[in-house]
mmCIF file of C-alpha atoms and ligand atoms in Angstrom:
data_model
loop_
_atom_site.group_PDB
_atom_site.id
_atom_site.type_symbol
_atom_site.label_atom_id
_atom_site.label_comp_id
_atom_site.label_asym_id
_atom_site.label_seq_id
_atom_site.Cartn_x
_atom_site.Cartn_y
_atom_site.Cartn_z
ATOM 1 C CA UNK A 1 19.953 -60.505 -28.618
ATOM 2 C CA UNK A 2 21.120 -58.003 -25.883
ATOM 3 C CA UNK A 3 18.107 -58.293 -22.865
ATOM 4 C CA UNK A 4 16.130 -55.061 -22.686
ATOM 5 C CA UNK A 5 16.649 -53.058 -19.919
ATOM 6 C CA UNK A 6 13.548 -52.631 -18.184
ATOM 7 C CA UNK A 7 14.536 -52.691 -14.253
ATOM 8 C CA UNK A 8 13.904 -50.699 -11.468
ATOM 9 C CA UNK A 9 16.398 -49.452 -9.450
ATOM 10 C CA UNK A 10 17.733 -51.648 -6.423
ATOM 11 C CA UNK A 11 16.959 -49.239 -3.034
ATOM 12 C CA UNK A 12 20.450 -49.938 -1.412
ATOM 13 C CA UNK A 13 21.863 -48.775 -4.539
ATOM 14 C CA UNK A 14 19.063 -45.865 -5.207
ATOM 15 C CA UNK A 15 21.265 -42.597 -3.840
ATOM 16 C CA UNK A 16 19.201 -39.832 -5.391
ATOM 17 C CA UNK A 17 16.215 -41.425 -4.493
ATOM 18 C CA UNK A 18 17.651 -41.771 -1.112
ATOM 19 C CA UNK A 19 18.366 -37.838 -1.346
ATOM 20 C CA UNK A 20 14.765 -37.047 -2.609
ATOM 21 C CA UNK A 21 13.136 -39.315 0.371
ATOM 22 C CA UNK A 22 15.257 -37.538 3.101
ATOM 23 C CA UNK A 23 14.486 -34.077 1.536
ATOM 24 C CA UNK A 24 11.240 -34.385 1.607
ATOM 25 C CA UNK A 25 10.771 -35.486 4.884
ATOM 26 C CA UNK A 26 13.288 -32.995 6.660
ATOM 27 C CA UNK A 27 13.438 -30.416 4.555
ATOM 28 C CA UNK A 28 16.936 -30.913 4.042
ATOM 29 C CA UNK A 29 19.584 -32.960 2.887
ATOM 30 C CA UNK A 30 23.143 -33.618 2.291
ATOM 31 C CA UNK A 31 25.698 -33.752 -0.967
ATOM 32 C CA UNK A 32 24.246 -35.732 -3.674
ATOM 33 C CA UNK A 33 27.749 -36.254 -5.648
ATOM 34 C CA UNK A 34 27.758 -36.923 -9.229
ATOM 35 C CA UNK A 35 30.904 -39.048 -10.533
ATOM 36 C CA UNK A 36 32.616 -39.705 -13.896
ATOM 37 C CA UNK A 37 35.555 -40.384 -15.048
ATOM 38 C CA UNK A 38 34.889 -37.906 -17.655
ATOM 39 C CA UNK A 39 34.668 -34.557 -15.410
ATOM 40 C CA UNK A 40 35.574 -33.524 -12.165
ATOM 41 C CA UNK A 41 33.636 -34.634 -9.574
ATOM 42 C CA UNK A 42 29.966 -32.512 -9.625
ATOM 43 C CA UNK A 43 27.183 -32.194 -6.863
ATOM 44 C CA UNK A 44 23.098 -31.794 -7.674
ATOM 45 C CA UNK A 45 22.291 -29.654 -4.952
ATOM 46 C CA UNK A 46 18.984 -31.632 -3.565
ATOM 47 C CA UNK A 47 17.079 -28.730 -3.470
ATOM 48 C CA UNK A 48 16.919 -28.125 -6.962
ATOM 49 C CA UNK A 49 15.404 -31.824 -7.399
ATOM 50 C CA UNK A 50 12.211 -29.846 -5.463
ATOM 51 C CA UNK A 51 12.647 -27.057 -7.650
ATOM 52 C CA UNK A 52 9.263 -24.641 -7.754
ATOM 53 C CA UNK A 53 7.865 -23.406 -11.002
ATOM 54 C CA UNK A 54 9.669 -19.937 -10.545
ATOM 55 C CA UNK A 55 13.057 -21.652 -10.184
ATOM 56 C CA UNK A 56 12.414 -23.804 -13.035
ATOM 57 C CA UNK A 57 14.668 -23.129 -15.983
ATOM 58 C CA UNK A 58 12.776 -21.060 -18.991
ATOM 59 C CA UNK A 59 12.861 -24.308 -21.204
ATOM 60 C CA UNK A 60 11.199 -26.485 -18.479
ATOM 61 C CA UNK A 61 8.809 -23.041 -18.190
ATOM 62 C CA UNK A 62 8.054 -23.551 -21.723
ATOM 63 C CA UNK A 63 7.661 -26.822 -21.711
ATOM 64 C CA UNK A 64 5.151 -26.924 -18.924
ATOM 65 C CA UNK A 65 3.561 -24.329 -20.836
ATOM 66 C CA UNK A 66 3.005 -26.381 -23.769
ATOM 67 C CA UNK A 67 1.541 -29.102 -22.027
ATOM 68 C CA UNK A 68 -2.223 -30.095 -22.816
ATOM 69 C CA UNK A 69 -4.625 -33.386 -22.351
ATOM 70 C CA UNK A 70 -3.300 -36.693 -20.552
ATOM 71 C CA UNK A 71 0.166 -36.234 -19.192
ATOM 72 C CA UNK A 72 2.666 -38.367 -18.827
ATOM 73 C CA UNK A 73 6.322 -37.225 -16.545
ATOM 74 C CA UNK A 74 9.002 -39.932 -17.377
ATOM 75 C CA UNK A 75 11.375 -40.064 -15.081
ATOM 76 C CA UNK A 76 9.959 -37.690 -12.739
ATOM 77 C CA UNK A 77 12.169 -37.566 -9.966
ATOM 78 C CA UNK A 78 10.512 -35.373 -6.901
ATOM 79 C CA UNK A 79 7.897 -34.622 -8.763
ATOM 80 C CA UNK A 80 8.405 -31.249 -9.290
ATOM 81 C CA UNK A 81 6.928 -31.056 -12.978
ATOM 82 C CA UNK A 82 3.940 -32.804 -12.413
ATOM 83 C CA UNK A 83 2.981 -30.464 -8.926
ATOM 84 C CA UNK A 84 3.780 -27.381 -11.348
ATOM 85 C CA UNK A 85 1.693 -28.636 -13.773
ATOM 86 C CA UNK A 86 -1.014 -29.060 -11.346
ATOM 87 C CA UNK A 87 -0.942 -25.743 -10.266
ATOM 88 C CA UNK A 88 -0.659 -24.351 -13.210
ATOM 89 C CA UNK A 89 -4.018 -26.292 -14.157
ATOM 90 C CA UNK A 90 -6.042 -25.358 -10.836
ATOM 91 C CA UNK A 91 -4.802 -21.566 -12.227
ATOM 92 C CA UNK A 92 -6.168 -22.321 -15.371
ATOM 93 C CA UNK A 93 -3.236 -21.695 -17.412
ATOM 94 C CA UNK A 94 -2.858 -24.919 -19.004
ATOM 95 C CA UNK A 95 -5.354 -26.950 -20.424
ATOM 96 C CA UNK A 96 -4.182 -30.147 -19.008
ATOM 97 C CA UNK A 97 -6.563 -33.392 -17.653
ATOM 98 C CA UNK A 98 -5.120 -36.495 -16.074
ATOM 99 C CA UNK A 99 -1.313 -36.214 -15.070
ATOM 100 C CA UNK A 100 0.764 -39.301 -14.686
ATOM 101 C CA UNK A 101 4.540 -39.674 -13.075
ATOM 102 C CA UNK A 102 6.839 -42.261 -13.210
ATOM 103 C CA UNK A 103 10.378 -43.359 -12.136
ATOM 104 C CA UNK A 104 12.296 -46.464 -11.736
ATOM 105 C CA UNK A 105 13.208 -45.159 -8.025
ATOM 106 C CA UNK A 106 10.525 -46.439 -5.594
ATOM 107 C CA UNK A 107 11.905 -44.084 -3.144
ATOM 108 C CA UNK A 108 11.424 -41.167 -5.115
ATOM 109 C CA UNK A 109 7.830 -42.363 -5.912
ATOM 110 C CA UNK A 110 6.949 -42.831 -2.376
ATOM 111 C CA UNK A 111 8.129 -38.743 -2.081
ATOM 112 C CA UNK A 112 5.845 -38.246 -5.023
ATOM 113 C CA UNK A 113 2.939 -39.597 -2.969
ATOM 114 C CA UNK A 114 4.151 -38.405 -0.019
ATOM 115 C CA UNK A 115 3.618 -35.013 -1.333
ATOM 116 C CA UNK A 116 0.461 -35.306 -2.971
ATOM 117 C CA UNK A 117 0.431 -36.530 -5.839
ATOM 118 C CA UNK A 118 -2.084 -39.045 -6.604
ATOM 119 C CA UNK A 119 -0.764 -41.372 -10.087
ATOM 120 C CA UNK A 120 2.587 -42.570 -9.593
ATOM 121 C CA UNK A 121 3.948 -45.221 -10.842
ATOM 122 C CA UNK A 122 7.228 -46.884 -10.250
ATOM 123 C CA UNK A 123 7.829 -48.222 -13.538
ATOM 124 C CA UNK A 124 11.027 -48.627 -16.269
ATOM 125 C CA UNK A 125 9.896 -46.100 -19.487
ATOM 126 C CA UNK A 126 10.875 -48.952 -21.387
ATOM 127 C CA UNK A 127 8.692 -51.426 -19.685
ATOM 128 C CA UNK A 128 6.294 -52.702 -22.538
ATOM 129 C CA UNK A 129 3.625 -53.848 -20.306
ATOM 130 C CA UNK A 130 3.029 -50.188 -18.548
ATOM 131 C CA UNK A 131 1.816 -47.264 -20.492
ATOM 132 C CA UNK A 132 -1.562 -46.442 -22.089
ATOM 133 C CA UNK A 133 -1.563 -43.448 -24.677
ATOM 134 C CA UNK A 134 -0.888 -39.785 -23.563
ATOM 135 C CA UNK A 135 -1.340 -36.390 -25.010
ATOM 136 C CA UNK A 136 1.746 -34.855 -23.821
ATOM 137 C CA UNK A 137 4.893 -37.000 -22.485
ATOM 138 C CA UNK A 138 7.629 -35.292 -20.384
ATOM 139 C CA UNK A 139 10.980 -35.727 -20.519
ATOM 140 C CA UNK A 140 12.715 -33.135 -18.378
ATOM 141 C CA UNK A 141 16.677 -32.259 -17.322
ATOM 142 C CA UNK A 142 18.138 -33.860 -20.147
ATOM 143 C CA UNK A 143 15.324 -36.538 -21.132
ATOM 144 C CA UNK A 144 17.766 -38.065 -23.933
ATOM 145 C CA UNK A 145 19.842 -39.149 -20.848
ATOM 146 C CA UNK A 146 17.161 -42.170 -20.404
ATOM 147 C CA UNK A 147 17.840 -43.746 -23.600
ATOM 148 C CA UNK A 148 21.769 -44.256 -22.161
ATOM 149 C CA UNK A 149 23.580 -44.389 -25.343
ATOM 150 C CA UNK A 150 23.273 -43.890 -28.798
ATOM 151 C CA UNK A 151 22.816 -47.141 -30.367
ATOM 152 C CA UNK A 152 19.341 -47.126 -27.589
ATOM 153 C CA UNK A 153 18.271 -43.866 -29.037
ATOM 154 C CA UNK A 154 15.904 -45.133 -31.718
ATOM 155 C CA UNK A 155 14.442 -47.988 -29.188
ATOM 156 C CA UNK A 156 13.452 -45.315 -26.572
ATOM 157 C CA UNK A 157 12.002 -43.039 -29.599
ATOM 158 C CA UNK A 158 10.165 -46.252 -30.747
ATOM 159 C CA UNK A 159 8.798 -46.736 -27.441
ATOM 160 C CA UNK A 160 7.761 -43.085 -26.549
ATOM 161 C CA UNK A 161 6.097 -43.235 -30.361
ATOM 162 C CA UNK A 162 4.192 -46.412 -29.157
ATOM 163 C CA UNK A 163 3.013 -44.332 -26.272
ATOM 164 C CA UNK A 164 1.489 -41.240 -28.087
ATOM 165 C CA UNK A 165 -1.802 -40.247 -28.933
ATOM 166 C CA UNK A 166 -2.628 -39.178 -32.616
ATOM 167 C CA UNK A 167 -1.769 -35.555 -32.332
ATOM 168 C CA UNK A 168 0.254 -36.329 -29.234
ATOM 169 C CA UNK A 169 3.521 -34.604 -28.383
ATOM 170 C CA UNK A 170 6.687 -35.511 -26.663
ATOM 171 C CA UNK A 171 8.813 -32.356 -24.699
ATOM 172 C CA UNK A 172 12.274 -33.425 -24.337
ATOM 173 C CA UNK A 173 15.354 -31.652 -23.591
ATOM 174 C CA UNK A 174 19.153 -32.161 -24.034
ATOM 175 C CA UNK A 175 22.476 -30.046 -24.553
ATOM 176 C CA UNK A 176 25.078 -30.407 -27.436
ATOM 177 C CA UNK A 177 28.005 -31.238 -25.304
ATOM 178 C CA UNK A 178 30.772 -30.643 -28.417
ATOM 179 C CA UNK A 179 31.392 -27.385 -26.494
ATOM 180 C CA UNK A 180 33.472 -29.419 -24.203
ATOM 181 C CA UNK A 181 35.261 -30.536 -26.933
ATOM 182 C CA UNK A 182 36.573 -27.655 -28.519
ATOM 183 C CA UNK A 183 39.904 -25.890 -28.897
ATOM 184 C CA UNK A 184 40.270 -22.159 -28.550
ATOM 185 C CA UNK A 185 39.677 -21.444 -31.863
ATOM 186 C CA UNK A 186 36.170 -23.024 -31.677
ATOM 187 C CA UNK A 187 37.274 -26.065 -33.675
ATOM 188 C CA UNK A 188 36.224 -29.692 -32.422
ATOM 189 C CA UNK A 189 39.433 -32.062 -31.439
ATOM 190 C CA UNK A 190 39.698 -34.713 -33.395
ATOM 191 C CA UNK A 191 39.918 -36.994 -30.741
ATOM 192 C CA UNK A 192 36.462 -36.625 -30.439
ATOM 193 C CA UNK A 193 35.409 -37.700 -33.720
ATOM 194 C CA UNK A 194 36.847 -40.601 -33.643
ATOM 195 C CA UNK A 195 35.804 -42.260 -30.504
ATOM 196 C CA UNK A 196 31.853 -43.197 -29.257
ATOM 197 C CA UNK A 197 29.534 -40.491 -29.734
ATOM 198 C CA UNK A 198 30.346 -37.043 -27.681
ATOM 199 C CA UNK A 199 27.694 -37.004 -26.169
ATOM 200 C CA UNK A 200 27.827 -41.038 -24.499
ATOM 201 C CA UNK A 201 28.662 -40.119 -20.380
ATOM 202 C CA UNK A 202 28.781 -42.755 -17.794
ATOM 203 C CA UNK A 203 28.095 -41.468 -13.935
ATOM 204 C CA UNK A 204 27.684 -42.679 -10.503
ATOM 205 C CA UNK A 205 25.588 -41.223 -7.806
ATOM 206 C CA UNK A 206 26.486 -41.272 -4.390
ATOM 207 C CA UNK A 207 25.005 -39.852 -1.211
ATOM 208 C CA UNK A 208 26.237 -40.454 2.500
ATOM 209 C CA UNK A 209 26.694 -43.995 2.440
ATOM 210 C CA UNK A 210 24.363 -44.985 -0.611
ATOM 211 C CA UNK A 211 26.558 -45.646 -3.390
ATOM 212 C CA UNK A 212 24.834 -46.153 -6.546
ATOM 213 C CA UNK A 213 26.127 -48.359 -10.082
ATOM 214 C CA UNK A 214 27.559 -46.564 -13.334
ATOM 215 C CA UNK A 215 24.793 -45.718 -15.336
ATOM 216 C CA UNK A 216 24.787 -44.698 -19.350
ATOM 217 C CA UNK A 217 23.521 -41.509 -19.713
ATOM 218 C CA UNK A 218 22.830 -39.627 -22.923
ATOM 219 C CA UNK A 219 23.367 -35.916 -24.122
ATOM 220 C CA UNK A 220 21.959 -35.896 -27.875
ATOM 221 C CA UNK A 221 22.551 -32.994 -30.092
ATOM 222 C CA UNK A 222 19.457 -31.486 -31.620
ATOM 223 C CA UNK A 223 20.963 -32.796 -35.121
ATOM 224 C CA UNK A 224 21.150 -36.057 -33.565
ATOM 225 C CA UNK A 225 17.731 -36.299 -31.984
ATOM 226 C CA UNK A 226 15.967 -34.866 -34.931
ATOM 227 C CA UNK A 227 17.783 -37.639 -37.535
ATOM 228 C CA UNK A 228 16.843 -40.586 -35.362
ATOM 229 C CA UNK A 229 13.175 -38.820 -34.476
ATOM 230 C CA UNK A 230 12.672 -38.608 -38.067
ATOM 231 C CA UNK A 231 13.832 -42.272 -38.938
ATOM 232 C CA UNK A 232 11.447 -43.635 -36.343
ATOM 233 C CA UNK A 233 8.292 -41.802 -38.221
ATOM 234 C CA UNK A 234 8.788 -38.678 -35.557
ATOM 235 C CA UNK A 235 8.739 -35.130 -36.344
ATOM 236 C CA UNK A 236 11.431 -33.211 -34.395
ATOM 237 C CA UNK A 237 10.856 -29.318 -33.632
ATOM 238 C CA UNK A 238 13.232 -27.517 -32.368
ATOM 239 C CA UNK A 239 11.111 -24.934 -29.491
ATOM 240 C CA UNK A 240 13.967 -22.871 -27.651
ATOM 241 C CA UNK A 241 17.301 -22.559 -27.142
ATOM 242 C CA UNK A 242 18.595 -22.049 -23.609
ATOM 243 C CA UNK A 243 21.495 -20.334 -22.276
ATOM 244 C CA UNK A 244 24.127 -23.174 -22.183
ATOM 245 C CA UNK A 245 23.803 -25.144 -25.062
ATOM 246 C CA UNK A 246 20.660 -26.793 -23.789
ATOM 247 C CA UNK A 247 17.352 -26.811 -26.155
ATOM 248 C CA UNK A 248 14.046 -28.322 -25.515
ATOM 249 C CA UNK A 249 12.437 -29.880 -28.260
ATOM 250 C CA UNK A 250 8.918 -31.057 -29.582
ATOM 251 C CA UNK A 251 8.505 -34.611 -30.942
ATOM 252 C CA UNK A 252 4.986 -35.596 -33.233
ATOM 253 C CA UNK A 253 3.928 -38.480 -35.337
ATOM 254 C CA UNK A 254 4.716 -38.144 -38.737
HETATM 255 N N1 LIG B 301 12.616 -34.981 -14.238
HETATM 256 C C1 LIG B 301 13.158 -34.787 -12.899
HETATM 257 C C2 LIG B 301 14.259 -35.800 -12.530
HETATM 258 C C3 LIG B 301 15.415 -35.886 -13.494
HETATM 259 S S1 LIG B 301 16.651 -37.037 -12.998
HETATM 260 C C4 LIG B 301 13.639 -33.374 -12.751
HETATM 261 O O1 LIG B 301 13.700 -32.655 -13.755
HETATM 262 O O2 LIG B 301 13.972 -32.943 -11.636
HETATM 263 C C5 LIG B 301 16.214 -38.429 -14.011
HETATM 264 C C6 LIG B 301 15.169 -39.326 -13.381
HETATM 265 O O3 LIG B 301 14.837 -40.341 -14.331
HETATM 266 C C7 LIG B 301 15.624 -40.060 -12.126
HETATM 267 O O4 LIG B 301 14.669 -39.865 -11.117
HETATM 268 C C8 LIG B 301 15.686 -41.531 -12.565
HETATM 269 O O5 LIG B 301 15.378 -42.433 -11.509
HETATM 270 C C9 LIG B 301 14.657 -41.584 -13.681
HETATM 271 N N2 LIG B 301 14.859 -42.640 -14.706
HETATM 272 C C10 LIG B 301 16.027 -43.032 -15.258
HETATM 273 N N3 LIG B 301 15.819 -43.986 -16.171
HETATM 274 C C11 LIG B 301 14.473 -44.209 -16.240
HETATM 275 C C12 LIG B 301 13.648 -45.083 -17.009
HETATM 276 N N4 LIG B 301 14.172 -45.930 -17.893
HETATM 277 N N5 LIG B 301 12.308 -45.041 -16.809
HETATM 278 C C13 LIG B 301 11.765 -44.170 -15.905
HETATM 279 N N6 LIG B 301 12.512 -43.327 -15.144
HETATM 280 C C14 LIG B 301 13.848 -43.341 -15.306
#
């Protein structure tokens, strides 16, 4: 049997977390490039990691929105959900209690901390000895990417199922990337049905001399999310649609 991946990530080789750590305590940073042998070669601007509620995205708005009881942000990055959250809950606009972060990138944990936040835990998702039972569990800017590939889909759904209340919910979002795959007529090449799943993308991270590993990372398509949700006793609802392809979804116990 195939060893579970349940690692944290290796600081020499950790080069967003090494962009999150230097942003937070300069105030600035430089390129965090994204490669793949699939696209050109991208940037995340580092700011956006810090995003503020405003600049959030309408899905992540509505996610936060949704939000209620014990939270719990997988793969939390900066942060930036869990200090909206907060705010949101000292404004009384969400009925939220204890809130809970974790990442596999100590570095970015330490920024966590570093900026206030007080439960942060630096901790692999699929870890089966962390995790007590949440209310609400986060999983924002493409929170299908965690599970890597397909054929890990139902295992991460298993595991997020394990880690829900009765009545709990799971906010997760993801695009449909088969728009990348289509002609001019709208039709999908058939190149792409034959090979792995569309949506299966390998990257690398880099920043100044930090040069991370390939890493799996997954888009589903809300078909494909809601078919394995349902097969691992999960409800799948589809909440919004955003502007470029992107949904956010809820996921309940059956
Ligand atoms: N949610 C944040 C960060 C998204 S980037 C935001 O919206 O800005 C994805 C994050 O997930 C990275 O910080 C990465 O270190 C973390 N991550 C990846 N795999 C993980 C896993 N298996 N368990 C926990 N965190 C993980």
């Amino acid at each position: 049997m195939e060893k579970k991946n349940i690692q944290t990530l290796d600081k020499a080789k950790d080069a967003m977390g090494t962009a999150i750590a230097e942003y937070q305590q300069k105030g600035k940073a430089g390129k965090l490039r994204v490669l793949s042998e699939m696209f050109d070669e991208d940037e995340i601007p580092v700011d956006y990691l810090f995003r503020t509620y405003e600049k959030m995205p309408d899905l992540e708005k509505k996610a936060l929105s949704l939000a209620k009881g014990n939270v719990l942000d997988v793969g939390a990055g900066s942060g930036c959900h869990t200090i909206a959250l907060n705010e949101l809950k000292k404004q009384g606009k969400v009925n939220v209690d204890h809130l809970t972060a974790i990442d596999i990138s100590e570095l970015s944990c330490d920024a966590m901390r570093a900026q206030g936040i007080e439960d942060v835990r630096c901790v692999n998702l699929m870890n089966p000895t962390f995790g007590d039972k949440y209310d609400t569990i986060l999983m924002l800017m493409n929170g299908t990417g965690i599970a890597g590939k397909l054929d890990k889909l139902a295992e991460m759904l298993n595991r997020l199922r394990e880690l829900m209340n009765e009545g709990g919910q799971v906010l997760i979002d993801s695009s449909d990337l088969s728009y990348l795959y289509e002609d001019e007529d709208g039709d999908l090449d058939m190149e792409m049905l034959e090979g792995d799943y569309y949506g299966e993308v390998t990257y690398r991270m880099c920043y100044k001399n930090v040069k991370g590993d390939d890493f799996d990372w997954l888009y589903a398509d809300f078909g494909t999310l809601k078919t394995f949700a349902n097969n691992c006793g999960l409800n799948c609802e589809l909440i919004q649609e955003g502007e470029h392809y992107d949904y956010l979804a809820k996921l309940t116990k059956q």
